[in-house]
PDB file of C-alpha atoms and ligand atoms in Angstrom:
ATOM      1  CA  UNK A   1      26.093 135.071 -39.369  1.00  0.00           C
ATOM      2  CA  UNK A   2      28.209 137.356 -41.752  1.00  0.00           C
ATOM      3  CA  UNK A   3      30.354 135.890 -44.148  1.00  0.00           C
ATOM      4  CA  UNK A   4      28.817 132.237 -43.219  1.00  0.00           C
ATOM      5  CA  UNK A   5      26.390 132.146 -46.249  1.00  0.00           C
ATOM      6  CA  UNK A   6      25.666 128.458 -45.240  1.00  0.00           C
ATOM      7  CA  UNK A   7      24.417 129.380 -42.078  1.00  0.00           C
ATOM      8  CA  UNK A   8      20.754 130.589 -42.933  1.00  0.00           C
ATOM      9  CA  UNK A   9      19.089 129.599 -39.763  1.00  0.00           C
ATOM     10  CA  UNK A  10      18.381 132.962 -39.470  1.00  0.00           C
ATOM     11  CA  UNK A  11      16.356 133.346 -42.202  1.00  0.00           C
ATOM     12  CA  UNK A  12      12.844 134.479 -42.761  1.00  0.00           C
ATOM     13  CA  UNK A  13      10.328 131.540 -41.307  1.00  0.00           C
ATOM     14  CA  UNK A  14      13.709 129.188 -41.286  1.00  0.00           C
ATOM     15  CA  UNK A  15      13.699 128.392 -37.776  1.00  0.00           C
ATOM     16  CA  UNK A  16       9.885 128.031 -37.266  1.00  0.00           C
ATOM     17  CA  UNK A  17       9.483 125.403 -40.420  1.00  0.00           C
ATOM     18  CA  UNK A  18      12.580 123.776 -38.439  1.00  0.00           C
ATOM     19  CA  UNK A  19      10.552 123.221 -35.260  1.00  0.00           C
ATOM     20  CA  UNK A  20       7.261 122.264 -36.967  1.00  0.00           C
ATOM     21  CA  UNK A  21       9.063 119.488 -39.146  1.00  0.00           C
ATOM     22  CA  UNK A  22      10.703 118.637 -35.500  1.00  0.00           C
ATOM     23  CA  UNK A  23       6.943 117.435 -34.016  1.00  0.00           C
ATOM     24  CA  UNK A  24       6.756 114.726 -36.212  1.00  0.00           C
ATOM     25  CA  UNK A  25       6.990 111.464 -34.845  1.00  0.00           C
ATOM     26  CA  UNK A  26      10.052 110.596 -37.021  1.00  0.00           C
ATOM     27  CA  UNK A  27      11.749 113.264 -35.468  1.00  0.00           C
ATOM     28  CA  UNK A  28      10.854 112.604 -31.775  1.00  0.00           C
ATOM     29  CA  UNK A  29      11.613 108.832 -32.253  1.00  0.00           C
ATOM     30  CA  UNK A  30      14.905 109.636 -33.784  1.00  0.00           C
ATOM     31  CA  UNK A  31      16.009 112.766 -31.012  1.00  0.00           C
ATOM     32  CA  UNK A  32      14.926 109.541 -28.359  1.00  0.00           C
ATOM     33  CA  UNK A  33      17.520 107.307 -29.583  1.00  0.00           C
ATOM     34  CA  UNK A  34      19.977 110.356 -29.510  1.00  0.00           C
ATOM     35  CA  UNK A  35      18.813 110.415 -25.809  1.00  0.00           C
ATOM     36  CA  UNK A  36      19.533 106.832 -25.380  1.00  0.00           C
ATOM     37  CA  UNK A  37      23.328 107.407 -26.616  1.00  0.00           C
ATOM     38  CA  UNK A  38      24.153 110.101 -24.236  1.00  0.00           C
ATOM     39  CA  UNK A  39      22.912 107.926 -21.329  1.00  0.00           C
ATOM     40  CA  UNK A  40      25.999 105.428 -22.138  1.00  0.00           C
ATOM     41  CA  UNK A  41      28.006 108.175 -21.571  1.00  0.00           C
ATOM     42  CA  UNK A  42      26.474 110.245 -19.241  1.00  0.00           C
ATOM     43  CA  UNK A  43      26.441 109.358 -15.491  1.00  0.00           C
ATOM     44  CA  UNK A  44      27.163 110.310 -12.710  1.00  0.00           C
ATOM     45  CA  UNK A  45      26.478 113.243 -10.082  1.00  0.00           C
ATOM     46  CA  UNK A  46      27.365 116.966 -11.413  1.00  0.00           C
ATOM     47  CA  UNK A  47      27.936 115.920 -14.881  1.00  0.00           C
ATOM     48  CA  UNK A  48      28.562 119.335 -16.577  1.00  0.00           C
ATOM     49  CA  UNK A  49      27.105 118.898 -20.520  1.00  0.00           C
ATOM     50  CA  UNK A  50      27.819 121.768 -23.208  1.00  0.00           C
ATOM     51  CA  UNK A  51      25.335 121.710 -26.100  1.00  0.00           C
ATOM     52  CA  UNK A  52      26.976 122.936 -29.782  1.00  0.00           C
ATOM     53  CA  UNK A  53      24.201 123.593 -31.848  1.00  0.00           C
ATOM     54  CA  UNK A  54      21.792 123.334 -29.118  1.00  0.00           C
ATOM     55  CA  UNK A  55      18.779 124.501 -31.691  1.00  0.00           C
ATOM     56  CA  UNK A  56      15.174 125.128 -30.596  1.00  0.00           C
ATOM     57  CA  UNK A  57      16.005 122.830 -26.928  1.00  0.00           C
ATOM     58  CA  UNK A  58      15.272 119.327 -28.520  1.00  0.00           C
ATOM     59  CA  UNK A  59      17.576 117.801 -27.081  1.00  0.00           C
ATOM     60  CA  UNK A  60      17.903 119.663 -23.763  1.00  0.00           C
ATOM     61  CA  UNK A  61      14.278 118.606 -23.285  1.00  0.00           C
ATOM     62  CA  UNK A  62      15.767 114.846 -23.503  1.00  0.00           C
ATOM     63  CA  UNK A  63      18.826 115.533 -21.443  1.00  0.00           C
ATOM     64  CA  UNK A  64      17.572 117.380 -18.803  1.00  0.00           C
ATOM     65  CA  UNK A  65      16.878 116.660 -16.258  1.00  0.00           C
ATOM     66  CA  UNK A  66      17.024 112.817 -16.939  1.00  0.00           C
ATOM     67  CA  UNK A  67      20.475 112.865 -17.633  1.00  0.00           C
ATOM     68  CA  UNK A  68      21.687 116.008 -16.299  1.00  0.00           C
ATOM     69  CA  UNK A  69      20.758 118.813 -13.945  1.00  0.00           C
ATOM     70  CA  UNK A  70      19.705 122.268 -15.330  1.00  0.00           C
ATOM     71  CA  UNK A  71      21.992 124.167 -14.021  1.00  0.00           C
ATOM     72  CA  UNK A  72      25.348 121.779 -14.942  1.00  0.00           C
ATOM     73  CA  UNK A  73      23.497 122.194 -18.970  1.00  0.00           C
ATOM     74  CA  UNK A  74      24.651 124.690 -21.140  1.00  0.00           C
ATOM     75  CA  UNK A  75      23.206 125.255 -24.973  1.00  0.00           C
ATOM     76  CA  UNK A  76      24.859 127.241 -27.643  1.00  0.00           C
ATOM     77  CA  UNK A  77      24.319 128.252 -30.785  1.00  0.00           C
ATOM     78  CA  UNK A  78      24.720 130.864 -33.464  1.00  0.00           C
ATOM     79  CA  UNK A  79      21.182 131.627 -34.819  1.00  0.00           C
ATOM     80  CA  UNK A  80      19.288 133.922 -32.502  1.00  0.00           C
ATOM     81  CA  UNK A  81      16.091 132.609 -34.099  1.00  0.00           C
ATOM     82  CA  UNK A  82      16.780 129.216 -33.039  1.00  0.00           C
ATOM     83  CA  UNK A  83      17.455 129.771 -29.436  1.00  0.00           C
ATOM     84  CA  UNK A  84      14.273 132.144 -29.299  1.00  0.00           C
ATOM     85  CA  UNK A  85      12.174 129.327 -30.047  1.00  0.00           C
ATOM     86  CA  UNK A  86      14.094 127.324 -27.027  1.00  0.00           C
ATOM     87  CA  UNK A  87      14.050 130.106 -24.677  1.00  0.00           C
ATOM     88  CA  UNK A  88      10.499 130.363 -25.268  1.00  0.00           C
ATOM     89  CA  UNK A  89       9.689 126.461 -24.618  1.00  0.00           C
ATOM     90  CA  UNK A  90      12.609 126.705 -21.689  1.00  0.00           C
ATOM     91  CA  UNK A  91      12.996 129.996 -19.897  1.00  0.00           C
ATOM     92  CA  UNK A  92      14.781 127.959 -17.376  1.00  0.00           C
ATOM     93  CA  UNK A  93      17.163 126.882 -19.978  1.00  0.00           C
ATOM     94  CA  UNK A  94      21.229 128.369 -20.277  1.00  0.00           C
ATOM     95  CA  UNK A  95      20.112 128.399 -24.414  1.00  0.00           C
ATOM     96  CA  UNK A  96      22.997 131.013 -25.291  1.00  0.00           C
ATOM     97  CA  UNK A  97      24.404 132.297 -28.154  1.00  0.00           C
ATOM     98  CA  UNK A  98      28.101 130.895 -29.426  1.00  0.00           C
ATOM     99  CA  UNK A  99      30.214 129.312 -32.092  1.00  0.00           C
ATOM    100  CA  UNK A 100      31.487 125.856 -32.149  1.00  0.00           C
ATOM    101  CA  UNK A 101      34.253 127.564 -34.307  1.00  0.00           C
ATOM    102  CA  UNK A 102      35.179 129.483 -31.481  1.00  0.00           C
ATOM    103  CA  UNK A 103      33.693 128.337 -27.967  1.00  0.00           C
ATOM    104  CA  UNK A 104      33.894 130.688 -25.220  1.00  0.00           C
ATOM    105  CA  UNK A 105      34.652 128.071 -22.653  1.00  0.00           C
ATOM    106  CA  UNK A 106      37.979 127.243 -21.344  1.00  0.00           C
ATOM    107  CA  UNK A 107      39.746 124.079 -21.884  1.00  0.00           C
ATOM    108  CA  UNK A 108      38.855 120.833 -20.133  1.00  0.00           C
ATOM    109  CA  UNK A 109      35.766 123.111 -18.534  1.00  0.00           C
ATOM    110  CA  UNK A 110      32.985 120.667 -19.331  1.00  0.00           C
ATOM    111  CA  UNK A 111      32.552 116.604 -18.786  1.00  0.00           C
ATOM    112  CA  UNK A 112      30.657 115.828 -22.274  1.00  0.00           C
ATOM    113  CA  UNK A 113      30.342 118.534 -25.066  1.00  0.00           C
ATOM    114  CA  UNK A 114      27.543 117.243 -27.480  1.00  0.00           C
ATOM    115  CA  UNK A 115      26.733 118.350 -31.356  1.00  0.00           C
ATOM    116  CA  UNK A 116      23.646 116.645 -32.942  1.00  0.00           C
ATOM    117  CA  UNK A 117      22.660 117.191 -36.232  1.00  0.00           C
ATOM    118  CA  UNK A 118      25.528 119.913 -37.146  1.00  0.00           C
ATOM    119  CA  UNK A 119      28.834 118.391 -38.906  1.00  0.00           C
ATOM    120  CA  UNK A 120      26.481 117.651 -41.838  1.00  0.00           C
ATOM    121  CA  UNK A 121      25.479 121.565 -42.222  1.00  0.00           C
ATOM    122  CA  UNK A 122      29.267 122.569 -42.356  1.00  0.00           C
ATOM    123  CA  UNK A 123      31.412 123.450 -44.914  1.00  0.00           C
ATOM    124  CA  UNK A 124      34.891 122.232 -42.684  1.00  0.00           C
ATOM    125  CA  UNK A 125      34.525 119.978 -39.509  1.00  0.00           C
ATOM    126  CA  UNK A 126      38.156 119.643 -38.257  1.00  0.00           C
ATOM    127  CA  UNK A 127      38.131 123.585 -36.050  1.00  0.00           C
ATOM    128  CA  UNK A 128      34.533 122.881 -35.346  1.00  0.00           C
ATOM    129  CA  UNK A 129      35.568 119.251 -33.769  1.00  0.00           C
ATOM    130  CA  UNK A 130      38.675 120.553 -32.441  1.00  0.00           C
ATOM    131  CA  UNK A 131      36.752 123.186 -29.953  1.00  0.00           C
ATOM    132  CA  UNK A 132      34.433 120.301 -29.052  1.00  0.00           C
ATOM    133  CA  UNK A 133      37.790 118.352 -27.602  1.00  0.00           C
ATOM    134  CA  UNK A 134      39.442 121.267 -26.763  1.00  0.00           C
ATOM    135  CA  UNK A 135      36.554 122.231 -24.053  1.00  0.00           C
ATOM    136  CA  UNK A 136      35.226 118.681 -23.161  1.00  0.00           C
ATOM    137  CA  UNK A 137      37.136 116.530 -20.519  1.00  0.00           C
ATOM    138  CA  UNK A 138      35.745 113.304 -21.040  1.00  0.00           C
ATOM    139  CA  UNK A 139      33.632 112.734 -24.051  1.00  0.00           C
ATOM    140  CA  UNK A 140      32.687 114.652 -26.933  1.00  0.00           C
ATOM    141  CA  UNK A 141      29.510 113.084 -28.643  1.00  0.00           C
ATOM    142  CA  UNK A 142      28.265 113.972 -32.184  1.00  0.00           C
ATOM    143  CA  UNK A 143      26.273 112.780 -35.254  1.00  0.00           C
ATOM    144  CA  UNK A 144      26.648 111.724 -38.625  1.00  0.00           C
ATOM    145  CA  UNK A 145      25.093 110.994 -41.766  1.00  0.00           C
ATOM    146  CA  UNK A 146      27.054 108.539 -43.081  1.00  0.00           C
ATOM    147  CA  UNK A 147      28.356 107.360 -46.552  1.00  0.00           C
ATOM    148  CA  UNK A 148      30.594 104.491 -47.783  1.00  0.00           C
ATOM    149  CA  UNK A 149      33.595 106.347 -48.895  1.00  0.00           C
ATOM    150  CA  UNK A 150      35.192 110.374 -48.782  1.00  0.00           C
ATOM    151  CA  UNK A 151      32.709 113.116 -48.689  1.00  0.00           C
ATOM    152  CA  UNK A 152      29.273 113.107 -50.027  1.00  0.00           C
ATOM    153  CA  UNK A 153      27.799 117.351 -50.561  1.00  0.00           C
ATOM    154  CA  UNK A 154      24.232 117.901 -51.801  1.00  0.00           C
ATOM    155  CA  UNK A 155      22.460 120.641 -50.835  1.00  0.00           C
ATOM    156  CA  UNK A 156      18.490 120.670 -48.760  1.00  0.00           C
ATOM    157  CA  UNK A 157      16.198 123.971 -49.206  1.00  0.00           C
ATOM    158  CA  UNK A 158      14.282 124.765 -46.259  1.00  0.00           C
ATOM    159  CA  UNK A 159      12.094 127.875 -46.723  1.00  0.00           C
ATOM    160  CA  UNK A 160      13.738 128.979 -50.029  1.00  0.00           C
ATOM    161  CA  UNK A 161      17.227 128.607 -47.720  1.00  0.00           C
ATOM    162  CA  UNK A 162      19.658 126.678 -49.312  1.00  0.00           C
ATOM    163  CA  UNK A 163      21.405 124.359 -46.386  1.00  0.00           C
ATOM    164  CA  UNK A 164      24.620 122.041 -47.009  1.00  0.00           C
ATOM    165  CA  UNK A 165      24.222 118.658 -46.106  1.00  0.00           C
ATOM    166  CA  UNK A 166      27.082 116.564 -46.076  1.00  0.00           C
ATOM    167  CA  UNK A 167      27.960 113.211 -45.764  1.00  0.00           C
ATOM    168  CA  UNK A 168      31.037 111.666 -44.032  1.00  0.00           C
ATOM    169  CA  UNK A 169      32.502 108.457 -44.401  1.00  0.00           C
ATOM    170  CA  UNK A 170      34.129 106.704 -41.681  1.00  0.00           C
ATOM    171  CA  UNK A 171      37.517 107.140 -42.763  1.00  0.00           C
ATOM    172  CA  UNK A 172      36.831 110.858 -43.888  1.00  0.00           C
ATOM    173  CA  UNK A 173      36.009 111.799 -40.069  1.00  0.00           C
ATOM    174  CA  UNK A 174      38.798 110.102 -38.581  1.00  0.00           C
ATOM    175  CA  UNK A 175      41.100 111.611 -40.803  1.00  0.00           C
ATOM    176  CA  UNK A 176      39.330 114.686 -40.076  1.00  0.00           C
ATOM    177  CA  UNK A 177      39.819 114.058 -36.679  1.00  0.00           C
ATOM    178  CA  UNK A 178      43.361 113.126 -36.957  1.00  0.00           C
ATOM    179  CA  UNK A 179      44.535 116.421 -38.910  1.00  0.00           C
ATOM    180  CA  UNK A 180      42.820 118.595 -36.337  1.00  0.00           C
ATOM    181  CA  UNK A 181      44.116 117.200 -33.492  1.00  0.00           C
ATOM    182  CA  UNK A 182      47.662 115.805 -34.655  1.00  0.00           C
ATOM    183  CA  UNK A 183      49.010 115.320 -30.524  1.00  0.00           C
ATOM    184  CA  UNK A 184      45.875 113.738 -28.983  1.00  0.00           C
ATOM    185  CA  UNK A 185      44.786 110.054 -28.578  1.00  0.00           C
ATOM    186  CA  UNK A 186      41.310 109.516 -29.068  1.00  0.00           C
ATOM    187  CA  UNK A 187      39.291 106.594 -28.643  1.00  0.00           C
ATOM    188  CA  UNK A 188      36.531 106.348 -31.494  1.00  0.00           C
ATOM    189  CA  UNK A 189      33.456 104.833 -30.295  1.00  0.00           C
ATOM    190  CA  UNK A 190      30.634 104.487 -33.393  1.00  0.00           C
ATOM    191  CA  UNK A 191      27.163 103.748 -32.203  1.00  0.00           C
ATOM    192  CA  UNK A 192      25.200 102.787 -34.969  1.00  0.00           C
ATOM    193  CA  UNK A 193      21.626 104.711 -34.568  1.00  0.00           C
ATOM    194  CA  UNK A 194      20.498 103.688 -37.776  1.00  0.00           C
ATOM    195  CA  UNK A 195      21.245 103.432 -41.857  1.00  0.00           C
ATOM    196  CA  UNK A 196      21.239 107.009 -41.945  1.00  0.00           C
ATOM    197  CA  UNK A 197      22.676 108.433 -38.795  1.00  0.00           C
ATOM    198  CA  UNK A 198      25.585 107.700 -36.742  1.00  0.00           C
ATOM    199  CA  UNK A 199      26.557 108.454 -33.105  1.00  0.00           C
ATOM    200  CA  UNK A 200      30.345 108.975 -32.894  1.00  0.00           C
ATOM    201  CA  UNK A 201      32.426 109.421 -29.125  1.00  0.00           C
ATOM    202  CA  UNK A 202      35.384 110.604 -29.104  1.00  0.00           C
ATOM    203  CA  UNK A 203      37.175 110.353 -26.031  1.00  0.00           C
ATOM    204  CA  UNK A 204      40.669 111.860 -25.038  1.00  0.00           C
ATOM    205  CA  UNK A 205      43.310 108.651 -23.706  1.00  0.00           C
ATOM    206  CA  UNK A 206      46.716 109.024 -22.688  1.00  0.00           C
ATOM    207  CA  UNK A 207      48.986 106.809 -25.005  1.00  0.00           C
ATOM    208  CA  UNK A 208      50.445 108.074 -28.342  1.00  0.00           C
ATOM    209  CA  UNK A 209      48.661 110.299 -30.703  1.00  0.00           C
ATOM    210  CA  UNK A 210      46.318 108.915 -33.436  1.00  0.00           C
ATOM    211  CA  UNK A 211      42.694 107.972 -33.474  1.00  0.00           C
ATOM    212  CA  UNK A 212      41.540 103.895 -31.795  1.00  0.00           C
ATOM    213  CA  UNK A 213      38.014 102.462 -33.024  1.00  0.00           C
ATOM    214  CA  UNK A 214      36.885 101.204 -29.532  1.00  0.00           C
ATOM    215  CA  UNK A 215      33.484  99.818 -29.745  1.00  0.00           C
ATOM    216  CA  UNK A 216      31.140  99.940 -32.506  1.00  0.00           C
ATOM    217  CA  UNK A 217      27.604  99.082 -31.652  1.00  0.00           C
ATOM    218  CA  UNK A 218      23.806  99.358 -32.351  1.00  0.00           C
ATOM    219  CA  UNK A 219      21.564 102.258 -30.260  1.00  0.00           C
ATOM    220  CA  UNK A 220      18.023 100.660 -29.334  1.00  0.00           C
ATOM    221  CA  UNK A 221      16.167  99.116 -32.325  1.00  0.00           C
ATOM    222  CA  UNK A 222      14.452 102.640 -33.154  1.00  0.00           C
ATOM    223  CA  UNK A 223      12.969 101.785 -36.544  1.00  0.00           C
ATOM    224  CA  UNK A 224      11.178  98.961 -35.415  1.00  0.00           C
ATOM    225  CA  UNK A 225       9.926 101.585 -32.524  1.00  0.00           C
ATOM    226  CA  UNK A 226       9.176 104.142 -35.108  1.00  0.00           C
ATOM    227  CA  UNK A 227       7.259 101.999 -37.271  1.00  0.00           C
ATOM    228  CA  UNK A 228       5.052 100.646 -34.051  1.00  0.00           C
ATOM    229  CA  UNK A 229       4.418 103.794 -32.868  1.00  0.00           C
ATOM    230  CA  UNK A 230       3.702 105.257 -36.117  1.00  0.00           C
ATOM    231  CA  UNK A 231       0.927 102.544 -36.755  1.00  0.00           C
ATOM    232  CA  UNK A 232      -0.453 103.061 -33.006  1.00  0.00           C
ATOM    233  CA  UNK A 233      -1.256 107.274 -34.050  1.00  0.00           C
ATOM    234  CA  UNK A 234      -2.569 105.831 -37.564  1.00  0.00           C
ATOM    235  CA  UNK A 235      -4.972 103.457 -35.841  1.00  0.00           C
TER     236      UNK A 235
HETATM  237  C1  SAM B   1      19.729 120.872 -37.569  1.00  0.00           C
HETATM  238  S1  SAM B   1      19.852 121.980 -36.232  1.00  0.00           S
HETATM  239  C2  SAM B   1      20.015 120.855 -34.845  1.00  0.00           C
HETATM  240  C3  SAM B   1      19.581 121.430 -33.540  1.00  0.00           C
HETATM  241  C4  SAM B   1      19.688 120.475 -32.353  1.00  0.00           C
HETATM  242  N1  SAM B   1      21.046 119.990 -32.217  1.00  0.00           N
HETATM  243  C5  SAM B   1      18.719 119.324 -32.491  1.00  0.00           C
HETATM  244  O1  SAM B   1      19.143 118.220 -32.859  1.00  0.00           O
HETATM  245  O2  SAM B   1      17.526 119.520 -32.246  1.00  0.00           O
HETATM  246  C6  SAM B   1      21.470 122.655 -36.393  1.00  0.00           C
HETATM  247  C7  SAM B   1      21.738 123.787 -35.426  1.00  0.00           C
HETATM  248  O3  SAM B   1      23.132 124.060 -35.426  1.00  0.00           O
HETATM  249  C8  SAM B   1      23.324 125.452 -35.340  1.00  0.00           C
HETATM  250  N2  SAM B   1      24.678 125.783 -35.820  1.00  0.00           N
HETATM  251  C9  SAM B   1      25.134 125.757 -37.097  1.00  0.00           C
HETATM  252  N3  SAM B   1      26.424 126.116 -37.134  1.00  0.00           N
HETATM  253  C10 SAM B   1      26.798 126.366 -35.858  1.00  0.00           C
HETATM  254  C11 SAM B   1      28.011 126.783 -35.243  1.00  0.00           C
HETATM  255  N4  SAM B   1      29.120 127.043 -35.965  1.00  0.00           N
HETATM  256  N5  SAM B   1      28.042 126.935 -33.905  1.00  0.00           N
HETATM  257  C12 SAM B   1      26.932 126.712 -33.158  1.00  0.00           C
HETATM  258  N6  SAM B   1      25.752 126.337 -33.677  1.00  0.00           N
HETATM  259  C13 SAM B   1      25.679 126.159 -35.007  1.00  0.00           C
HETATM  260  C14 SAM B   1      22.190 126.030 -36.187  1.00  0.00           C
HETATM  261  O4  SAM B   1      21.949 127.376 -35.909  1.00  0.00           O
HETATM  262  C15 SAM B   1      21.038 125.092 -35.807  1.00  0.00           C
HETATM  263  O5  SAM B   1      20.322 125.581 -34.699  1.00  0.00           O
END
């Protein structure tokens, strides 16, 4: 996208290395136990699910239609390259191009809006979590990779692309969250997927403004799954 030299998912062969690093088992284990949050929080008939950052369809593939029915799913994202790859594996699929800067969806329009694997490829998170509450009625449900304290930055190449991966301590996203949305009252729930990745909910209340830890809890027991199934292809 112009003027967003940190987004290079457009680049030459980016998006293609992307999906071939994304069928390793690693991968699949770890987009399963992102499945495995969302059912928590998703149930119920005519659940309608907005996708920020929807990719290549990895997760739609999880979502629906387990979770939720095609037609209540909607993907977005901003790299065309990405969401050929999807469209190609889903022609069924609303895999659509849009910025979670700048959704084109009204407010309140969707039950759950969803962001995996994103936050840590920004350069700001508070707009880009502020349109995910704006547009989301009930729950908004992201990752993380987490670090003790502040704001961890390095840098990943993929391709010869330079990416930004960042690192957010707890206290760093709910002030974050806080500054971006000074009137609301959120309830924080933290599900802990593993050492490197969390699952944060954020979910509007009524009460006065300011950011609640609710629950904090563990998602499946995925490494011991990972390291089972890895030894069962190995055998
Ligand atoms: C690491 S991939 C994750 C894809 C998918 N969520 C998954 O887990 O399989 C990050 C995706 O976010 C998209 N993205 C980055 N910035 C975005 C933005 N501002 N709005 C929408 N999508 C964005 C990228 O184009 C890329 O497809």
């Amino acid at each position: 996208m112009e003027n967003r030299p940190w987004e290079r998912w457009n680049d030459e062969g980016v998006a293609e290395t992307i999906e071939s690093i994304w069928t390793e088992v690693s991968e699949k284990v770890h987009r399963d136990a992102l499945a495995e949050l969302c059912a928590v929080y998703m149930s119920g008939p005519g659940l309608q699910v907005l996708e920020v950052g929807c990719g290549t369809g990895r997760i739609y593939e999880r979502l629906v239609p387990r979770l939720v029915s095609n037609e209540n799913y909607t993907g977005v994202d901003t790299s065309e390259k990405m969401l050929e790859i999807g469209r190609r594996k889903h022609p069924q699929a609303r895999l659509q191009l849009g910025d979670g800067f700048g959704l084109a969806f009204p407010d309140r329009s969707v039950d759950v809006a969803v962001s995996f694997e994103v936050l840590g490829h920004l350069p700001e998170i508070g707009g880009f979590l502020r349109e995910m509450m704006r547009v989301s009625r009930k729950h908004a449900i992201f990752t993380v990779w987490p670090c003790a304290e502040g704001m961890i930055e390095t840098s990943e190449v993929i391709r010869g692309s330079r990416f930004i991966h960042r690192q957010y301590s707890h206290d760093y996203l709910c002030q974050q969250l806080a500054q971006a949305l000074p009137g609301l009252a959120i309830d924080l729930d933290v599900a802990i997927l593993y050492t490197e990745c969390w699952g944060y909910v954020a979910s509007p209340r009524s009460g006065p403004p300011g950011v609640t830890l609710r629950h904090l809890f563990p998602v499946g027991n995925y490494r011991l799954s990972l390291l089972r199934e890895m030894a069962t292809t190995q055998r």
